[in-house]
PDB file of C-alpha atoms in Angstrom:
ATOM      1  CA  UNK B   1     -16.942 -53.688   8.594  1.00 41.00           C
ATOM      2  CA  UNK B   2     -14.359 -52.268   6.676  1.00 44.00           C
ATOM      3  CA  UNK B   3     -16.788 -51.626   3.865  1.00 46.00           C
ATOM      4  CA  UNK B   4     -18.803 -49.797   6.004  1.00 46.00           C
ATOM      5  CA  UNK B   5     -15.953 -47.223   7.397  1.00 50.00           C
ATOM      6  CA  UNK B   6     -14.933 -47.024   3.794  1.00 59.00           C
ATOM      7  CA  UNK B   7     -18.419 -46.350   2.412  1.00 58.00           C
ATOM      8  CA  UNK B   8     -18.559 -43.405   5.182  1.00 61.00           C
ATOM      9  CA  UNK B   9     -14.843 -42.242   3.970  1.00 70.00           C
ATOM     10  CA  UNK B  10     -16.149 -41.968   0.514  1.00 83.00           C
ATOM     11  CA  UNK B  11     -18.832 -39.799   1.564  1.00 85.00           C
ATOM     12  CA  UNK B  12     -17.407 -37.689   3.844  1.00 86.00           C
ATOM     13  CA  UNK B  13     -14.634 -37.421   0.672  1.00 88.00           C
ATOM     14  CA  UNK B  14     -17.772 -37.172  -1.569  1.00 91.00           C
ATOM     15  CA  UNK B  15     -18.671 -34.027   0.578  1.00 93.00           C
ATOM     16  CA  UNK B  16     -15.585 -32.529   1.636  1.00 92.00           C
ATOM     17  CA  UNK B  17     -14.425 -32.408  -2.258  1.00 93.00           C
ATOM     18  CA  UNK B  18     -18.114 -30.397  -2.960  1.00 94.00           C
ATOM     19  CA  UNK B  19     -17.173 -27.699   0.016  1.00 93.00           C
ATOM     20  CA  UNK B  20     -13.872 -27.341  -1.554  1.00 94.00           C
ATOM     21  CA  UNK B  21     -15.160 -26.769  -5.119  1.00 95.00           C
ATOM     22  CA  UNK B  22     -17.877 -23.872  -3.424  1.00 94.00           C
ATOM     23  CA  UNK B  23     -15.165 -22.336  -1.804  1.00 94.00           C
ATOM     24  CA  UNK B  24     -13.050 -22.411  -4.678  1.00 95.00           C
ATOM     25  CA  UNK B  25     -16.333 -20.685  -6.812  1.00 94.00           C
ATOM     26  CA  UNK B  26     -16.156 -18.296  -4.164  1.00 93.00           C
ATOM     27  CA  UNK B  27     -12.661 -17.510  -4.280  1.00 93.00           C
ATOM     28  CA  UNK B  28     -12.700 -17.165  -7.625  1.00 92.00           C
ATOM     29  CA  UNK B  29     -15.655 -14.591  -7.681  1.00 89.00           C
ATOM     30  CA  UNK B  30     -13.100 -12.496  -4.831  1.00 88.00           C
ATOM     31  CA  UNK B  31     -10.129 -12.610  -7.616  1.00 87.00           C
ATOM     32  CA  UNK B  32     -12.132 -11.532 -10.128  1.00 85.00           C
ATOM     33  CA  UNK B  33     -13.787  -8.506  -7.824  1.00 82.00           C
ATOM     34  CA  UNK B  34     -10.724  -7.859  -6.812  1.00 79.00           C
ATOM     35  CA  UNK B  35      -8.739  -7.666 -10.482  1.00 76.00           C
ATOM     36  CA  UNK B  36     -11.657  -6.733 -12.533  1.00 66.00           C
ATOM     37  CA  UNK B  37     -11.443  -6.412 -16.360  1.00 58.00           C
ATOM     38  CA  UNK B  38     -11.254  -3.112 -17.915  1.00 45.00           C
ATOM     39  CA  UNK B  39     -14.996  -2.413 -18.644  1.00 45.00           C
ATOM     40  CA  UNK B  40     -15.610  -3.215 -15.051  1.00 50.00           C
ATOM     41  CA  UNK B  41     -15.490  -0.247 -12.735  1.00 48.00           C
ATOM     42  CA  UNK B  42     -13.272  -1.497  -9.461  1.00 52.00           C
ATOM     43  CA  UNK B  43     -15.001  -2.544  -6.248  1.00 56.00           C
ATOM     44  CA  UNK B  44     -14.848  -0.981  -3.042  1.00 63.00           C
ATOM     45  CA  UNK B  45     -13.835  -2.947  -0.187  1.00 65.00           C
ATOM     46  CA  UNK B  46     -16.263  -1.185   1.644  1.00 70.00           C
ATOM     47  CA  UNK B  47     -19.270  -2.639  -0.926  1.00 78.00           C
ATOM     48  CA  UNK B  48     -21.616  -5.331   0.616  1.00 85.00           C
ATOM     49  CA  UNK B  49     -20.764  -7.849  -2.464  1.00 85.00           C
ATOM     50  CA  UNK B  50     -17.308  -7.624  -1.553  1.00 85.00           C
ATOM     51  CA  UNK B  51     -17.526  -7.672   2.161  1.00 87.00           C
ATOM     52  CA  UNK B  52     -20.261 -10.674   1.814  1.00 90.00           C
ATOM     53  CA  UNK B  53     -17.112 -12.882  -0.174  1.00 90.00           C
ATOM     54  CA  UNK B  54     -14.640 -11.882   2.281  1.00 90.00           C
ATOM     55  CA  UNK B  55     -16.756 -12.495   5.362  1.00 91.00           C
ATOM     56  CA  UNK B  56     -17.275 -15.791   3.958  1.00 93.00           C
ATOM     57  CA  UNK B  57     -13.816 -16.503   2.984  1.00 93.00           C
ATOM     58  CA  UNK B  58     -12.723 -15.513   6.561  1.00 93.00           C
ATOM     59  CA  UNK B  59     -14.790 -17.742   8.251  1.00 93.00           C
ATOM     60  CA  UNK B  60     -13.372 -20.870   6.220  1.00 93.00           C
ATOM     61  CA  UNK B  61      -9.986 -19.707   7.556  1.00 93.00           C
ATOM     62  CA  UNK B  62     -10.273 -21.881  10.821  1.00 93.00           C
ATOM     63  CA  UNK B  63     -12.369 -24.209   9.272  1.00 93.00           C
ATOM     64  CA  UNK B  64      -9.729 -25.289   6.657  1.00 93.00           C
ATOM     65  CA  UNK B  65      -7.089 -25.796   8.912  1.00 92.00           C
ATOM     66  CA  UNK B  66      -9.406 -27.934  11.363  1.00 92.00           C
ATOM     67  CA  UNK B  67     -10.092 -29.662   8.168  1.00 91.00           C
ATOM     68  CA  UNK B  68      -5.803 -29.732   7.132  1.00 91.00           C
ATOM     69  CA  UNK B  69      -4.854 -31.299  10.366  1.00 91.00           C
ATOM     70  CA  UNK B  70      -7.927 -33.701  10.510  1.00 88.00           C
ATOM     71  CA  UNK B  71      -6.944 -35.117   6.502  1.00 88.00           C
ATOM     72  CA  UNK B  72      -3.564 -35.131   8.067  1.00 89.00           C
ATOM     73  CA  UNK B  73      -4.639 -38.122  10.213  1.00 91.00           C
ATOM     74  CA  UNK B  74      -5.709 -40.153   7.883  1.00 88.00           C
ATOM     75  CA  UNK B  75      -9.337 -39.378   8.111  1.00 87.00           C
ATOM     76  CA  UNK B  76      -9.636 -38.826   4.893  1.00 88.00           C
ATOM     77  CA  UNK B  77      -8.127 -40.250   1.335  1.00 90.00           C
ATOM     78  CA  UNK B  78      -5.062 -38.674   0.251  1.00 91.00           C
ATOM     79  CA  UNK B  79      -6.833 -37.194  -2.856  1.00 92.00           C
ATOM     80  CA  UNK B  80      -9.147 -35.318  -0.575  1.00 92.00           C
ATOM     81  CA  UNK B  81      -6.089 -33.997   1.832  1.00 93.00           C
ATOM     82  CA  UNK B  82      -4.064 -32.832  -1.321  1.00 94.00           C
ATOM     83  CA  UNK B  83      -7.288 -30.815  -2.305  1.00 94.00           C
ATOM     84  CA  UNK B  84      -7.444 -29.588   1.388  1.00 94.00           C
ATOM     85  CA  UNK B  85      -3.620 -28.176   1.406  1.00 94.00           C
ATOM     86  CA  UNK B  86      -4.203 -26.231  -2.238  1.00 95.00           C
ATOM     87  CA  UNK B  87      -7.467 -24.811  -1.189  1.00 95.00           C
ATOM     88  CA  UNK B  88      -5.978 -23.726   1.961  1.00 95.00           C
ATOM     89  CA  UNK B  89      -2.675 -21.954   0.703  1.00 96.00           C
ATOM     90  CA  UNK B  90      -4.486 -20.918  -1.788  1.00 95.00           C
ATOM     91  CA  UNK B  91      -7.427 -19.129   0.929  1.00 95.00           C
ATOM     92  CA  UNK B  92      -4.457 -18.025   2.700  1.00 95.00           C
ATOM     93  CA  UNK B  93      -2.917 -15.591   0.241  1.00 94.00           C
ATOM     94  CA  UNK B  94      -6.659 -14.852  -0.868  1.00 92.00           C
ATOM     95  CA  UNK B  95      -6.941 -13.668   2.422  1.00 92.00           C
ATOM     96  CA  UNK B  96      -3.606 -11.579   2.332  1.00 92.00           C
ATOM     97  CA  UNK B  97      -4.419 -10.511  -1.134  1.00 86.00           C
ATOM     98  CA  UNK B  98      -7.352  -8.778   0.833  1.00 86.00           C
ATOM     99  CA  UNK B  99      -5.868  -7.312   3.278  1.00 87.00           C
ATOM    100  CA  UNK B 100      -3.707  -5.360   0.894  1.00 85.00           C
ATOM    101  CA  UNK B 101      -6.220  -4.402  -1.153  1.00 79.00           C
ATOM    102  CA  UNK B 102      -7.861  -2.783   1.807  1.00 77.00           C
ATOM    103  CA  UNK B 103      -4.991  -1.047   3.024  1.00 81.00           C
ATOM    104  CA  UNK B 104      -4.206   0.431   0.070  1.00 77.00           C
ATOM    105  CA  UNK B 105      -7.887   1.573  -0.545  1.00 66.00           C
ATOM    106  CA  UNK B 106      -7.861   3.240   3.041  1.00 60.00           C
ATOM    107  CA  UNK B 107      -4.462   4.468   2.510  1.00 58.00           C
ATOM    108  CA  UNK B 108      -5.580   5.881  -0.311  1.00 55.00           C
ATOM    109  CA  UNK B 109      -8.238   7.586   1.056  1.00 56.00           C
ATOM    110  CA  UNK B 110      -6.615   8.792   4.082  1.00 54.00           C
ATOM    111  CA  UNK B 111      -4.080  10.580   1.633  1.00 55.00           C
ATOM    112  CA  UNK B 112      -6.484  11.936  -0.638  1.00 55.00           C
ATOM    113  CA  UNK B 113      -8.424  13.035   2.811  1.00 55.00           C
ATOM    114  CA  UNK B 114      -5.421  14.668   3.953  1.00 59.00           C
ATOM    115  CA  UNK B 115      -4.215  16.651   1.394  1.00 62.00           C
ATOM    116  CA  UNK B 116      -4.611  20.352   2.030  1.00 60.00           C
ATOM    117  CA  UNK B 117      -6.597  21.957  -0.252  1.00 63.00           C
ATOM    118  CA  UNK B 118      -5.683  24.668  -2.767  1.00 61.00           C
ATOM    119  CA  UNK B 119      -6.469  27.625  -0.384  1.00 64.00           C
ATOM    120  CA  UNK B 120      -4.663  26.129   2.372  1.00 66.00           C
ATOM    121  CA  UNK B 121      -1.740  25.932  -0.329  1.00 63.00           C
ATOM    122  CA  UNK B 122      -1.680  29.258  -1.356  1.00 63.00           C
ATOM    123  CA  UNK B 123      -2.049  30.201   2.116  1.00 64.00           C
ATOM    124  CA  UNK B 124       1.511  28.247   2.969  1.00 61.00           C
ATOM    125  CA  UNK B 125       2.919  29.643   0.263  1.00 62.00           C
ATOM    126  CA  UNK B 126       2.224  33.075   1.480  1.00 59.00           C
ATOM    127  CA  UNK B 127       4.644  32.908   4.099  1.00 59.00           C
ATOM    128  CA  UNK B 128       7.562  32.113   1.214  1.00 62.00           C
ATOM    129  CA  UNK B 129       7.324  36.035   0.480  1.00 59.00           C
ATOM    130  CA  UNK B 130       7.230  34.866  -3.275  1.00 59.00           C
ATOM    131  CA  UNK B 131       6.281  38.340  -3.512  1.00 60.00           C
ATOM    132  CA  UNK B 132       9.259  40.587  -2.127  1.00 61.00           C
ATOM    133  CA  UNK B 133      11.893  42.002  -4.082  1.00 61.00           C
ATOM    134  CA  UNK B 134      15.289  39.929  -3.930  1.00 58.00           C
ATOM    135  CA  UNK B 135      17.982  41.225  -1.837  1.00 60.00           C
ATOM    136  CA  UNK B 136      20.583  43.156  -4.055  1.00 62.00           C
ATOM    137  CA  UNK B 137      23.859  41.801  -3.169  1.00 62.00           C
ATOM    138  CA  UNK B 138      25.941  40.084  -0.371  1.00 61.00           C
ATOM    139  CA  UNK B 139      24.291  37.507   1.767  1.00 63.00           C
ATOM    140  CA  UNK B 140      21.788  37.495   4.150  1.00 61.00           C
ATOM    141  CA  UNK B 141      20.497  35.286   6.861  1.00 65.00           C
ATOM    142  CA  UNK B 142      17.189  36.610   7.091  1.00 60.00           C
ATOM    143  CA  UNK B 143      17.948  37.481  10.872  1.00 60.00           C
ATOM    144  CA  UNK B 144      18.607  40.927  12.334  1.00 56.00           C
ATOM    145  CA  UNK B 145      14.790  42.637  10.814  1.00 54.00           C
ATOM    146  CA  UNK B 146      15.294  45.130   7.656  1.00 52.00           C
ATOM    147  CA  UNK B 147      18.847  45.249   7.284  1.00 52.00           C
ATOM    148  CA  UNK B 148      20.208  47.865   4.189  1.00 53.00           C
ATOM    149  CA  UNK B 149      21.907  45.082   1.833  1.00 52.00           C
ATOM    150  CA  UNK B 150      23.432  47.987  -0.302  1.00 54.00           C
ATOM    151  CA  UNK B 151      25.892  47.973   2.421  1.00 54.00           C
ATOM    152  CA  UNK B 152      26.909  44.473   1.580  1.00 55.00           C
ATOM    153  CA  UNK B 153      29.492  44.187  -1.409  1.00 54.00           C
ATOM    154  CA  UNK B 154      28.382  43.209  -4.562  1.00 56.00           C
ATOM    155  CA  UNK B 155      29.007  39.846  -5.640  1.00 54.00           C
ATOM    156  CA  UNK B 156      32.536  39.127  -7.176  1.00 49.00           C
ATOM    157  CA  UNK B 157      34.133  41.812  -5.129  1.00 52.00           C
ATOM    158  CA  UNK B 158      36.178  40.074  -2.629  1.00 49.00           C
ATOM    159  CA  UNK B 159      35.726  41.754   0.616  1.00 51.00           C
ATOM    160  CA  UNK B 160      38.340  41.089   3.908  1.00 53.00           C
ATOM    161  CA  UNK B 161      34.530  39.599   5.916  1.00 57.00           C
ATOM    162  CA  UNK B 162      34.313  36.987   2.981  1.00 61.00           C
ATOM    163  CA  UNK B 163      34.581  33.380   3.616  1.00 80.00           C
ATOM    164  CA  UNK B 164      36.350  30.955   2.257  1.00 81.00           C
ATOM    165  CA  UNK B 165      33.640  29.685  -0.649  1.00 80.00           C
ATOM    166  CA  UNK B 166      33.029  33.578  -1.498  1.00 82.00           C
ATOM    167  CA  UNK B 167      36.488  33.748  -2.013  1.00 81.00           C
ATOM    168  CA  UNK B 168      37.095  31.065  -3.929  1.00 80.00           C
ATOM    169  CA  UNK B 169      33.398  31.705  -5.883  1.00 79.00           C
ATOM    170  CA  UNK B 170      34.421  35.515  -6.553  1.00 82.00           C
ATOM    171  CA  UNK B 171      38.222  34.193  -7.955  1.00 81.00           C
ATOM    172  CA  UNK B 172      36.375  31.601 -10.156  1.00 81.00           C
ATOM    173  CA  UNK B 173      33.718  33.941 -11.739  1.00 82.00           C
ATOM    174  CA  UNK B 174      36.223  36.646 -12.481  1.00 76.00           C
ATOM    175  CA  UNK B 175      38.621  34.667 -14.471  1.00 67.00           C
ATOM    176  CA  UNK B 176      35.834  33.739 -16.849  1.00 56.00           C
TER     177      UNK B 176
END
């Protein structure tokens, strides 16, 4: 009898050891549509190739730990459960390899979406009075409407409405 269960364990091995090797083809078709070479142009995640691998690579997610815990009984030969744990860290940061790539793509595309255009710049830049004359002398706060700045002294004349940096601006620039 013992012949018999270990004729089935060889099998079931036999098999197991094929899925692993397919999954491993496909994983290996993910890396290389995900890090292409340089005459390649680079996927989209949103392209049906790509979302065909990763459906498929999701789906062995649960699979491959049902799979994990079941080699971990003893179901199956120690060759076969050492197979089982690579393929599945290895799905695992497959799978989180993914999920970067495809927030960066959509991040990327949200930013690019987002970006004002050049009207919309100019526009915003309109309201910087890049335009206007400068003021001619003494500070101004931009409150208080159209205020006559040739009132205000010029700058290095120390004045007694000064503060303490115009002071000690107007002392430093009239030494040199």
């Amino acid at each position: 009898m013992s012949s018999s269960s270990n004729t089935g364990s060889n099998a079931a091995d036999s098999k197991i050891l094929n899925d692993l090797r397919a999954l491993g083809e496909k994983m290996d078709l993910c890396q290389s549509m995900l890090n292409p070479g340089a005459s390649d142009p680079k996927l989209s995640m949103q392209s049906d190739a790509m979302m065909s691998v990763v459906g498929f690579l999701e789906a062995c997610a649960p699979r491959m730990v049902e799979l994990v815990e079941a080699a971990a009984t003893g179901a199956l030969s120690e060759e076969v459960f050492a197979e089982c744990l690579s393929s599945n860290d290895r799905l695992q940061k497959m799978l989180e390899d993914i999920d970067t790539a495809a927030m960066t793509e959509s991040t990327a595309e949200t930013t690019a979406a987002s970006a004002p255009s050049s009207d919309d710049v100019t526009s915003q830049l309109d309201d910087l009075l890049l335009g206007e004359p400068l003021p001619t002398g003494g500070k101004t706060t931009g409150e208080g409407g159209e205020q006559d700045d040739s009132k205000q002294p010029a700058v290095g004349t120390a004045s007694s409405n000064d503060d303490d940096f115009d002071a000690f601006f107007s002392e430093r620039t009239s030494q040199s």
